[in-house]
Coordinates of C-alpha atoms in Angstrom, one line a residue:
X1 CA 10.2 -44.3 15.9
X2 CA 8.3 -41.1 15.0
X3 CA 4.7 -40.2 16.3
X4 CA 2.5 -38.5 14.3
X5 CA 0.8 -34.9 15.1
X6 CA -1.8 -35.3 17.6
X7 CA -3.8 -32.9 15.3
X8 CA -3.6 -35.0 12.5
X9 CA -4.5 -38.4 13.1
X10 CA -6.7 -38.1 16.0
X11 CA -10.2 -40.4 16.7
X12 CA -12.5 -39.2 14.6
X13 CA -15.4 -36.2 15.7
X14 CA -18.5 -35.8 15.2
X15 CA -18.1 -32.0 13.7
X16 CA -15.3 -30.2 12.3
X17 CA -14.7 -26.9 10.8
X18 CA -12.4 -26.2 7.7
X19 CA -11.5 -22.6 7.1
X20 CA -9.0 -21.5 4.3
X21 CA -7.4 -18.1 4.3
X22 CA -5.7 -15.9 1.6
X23 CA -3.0 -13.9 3.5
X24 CA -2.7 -10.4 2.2
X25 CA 0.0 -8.9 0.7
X26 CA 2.4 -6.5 2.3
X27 CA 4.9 -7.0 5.6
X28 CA 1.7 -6.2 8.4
X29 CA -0.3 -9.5 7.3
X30 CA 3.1 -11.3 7.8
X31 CA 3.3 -10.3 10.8
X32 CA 0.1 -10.9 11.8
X33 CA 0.2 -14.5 11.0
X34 CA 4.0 -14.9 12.1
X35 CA 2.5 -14.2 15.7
X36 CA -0.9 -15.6 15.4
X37 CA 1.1 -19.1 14.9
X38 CA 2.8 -19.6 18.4
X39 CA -0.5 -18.7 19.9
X40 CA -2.7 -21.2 17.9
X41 CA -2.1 -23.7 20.5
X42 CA -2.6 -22.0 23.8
X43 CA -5.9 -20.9 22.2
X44 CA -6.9 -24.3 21.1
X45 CA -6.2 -25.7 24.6
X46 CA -8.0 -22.8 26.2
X47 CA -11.1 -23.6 24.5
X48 CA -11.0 -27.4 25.2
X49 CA -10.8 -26.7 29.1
X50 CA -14.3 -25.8 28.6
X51 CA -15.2 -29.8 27.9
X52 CA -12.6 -31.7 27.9
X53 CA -14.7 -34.6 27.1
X54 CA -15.4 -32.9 23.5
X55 CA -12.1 -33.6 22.5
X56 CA -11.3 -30.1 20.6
X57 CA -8.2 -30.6 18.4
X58 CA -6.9 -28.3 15.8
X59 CA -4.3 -28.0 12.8
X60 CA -3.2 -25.2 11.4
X61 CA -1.9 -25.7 7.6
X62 CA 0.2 -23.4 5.5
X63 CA 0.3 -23.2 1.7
X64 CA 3.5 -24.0 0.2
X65 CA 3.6 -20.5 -1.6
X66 CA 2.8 -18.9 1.7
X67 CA 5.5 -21.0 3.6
X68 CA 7.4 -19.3 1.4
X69 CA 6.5 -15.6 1.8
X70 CA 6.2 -15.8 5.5
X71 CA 9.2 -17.8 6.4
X72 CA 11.4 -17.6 3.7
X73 CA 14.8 -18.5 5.6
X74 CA 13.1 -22.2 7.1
X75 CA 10.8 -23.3 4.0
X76 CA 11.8 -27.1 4.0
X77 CA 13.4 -28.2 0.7
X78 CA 10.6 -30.8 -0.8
X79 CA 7.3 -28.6 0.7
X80 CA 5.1 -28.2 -2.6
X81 CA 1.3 -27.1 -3.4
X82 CA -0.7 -29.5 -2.5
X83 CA -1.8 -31.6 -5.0
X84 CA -6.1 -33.0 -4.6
X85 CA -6.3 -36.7 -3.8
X86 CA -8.7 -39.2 -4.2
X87 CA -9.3 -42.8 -3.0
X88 CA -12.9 -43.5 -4.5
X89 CA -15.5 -41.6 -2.8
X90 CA -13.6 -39.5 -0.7
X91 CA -11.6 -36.7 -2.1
X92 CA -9.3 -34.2 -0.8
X93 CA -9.4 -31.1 -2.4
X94 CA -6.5 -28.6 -3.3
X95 CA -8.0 -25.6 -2.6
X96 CA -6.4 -22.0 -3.1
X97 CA -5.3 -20.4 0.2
X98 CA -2.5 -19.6 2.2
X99 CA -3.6 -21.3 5.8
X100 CA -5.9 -23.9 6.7
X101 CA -7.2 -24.2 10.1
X102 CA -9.1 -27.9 10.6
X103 CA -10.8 -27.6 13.7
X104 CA -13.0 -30.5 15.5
X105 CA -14.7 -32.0 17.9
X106 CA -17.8 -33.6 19.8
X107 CA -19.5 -29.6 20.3
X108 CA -19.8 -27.8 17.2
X109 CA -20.2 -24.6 19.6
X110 CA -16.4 -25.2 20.7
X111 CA -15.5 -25.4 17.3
X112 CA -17.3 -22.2 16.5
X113 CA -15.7 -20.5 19.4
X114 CA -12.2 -21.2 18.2
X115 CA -12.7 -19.9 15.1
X116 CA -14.9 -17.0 15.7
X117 CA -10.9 -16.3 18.4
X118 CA -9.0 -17.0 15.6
X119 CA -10.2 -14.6 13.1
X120 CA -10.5 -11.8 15.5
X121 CA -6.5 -12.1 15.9
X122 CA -6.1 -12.3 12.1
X123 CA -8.1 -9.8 11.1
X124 CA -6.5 -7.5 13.8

């Protein structure tokens, strides 16, 4: 039986960041991102060693036409654009942007901290 990403379904927080990047055109921003990605981690649990009672968790989302442009060789057959969802209230949006980093927790500080790390390696 499969698990589920620990990023996606975990307990719910009492704050949470949503950011949604356009990646640039041209072969540096690819590689930015290709080498930001095996790092996302290691900086996500750097941050939540501060408090580990916070619970900092983080997903990072690609696009499917950026899936595309940045890993052209592994995109997965069925990945498509994401199409916006609703189930009464509650909708999620399709919004236009390459990545998608959800980040959350019980410390809105953490949260701020990881993402103030993240875009200083993306906009390197």
């Amino acid at each position: 039986m499969s698990s589920p990403q620990s990023g996606i379904l975990p307990e719910a927080n009492q704050h949470a960041l949503f950011i949604t990047l356009s990646v640039a055109g041209g072969s540096e921003s690819a590689q930015v991102i290709k080498e930001f990605c095996p790092m996302f981690e290691g900086m996500t649990n750097k941050v939540a060693e501060m408090d580990e009672s916070a619970r900092l968790s983080s997903v990072l989302a690609f696009g499917a036409d950026a899936w595309g442009r940045l890993f052209p060789a592994a995109k997965p057959s069925q990945l498509q654009p994401f199409q916006a969802r609703q189930d009464g209230p509650r909708t999620a949006p399709s919004t236009p942007g390459d990545l998608m980093l959800h980040i959350r927790s019980e410390r809105p500080d953490l949260n701020f901290i990881l993402a103030r790390q993240v875009m200083e390696v993306l906009s390197s």
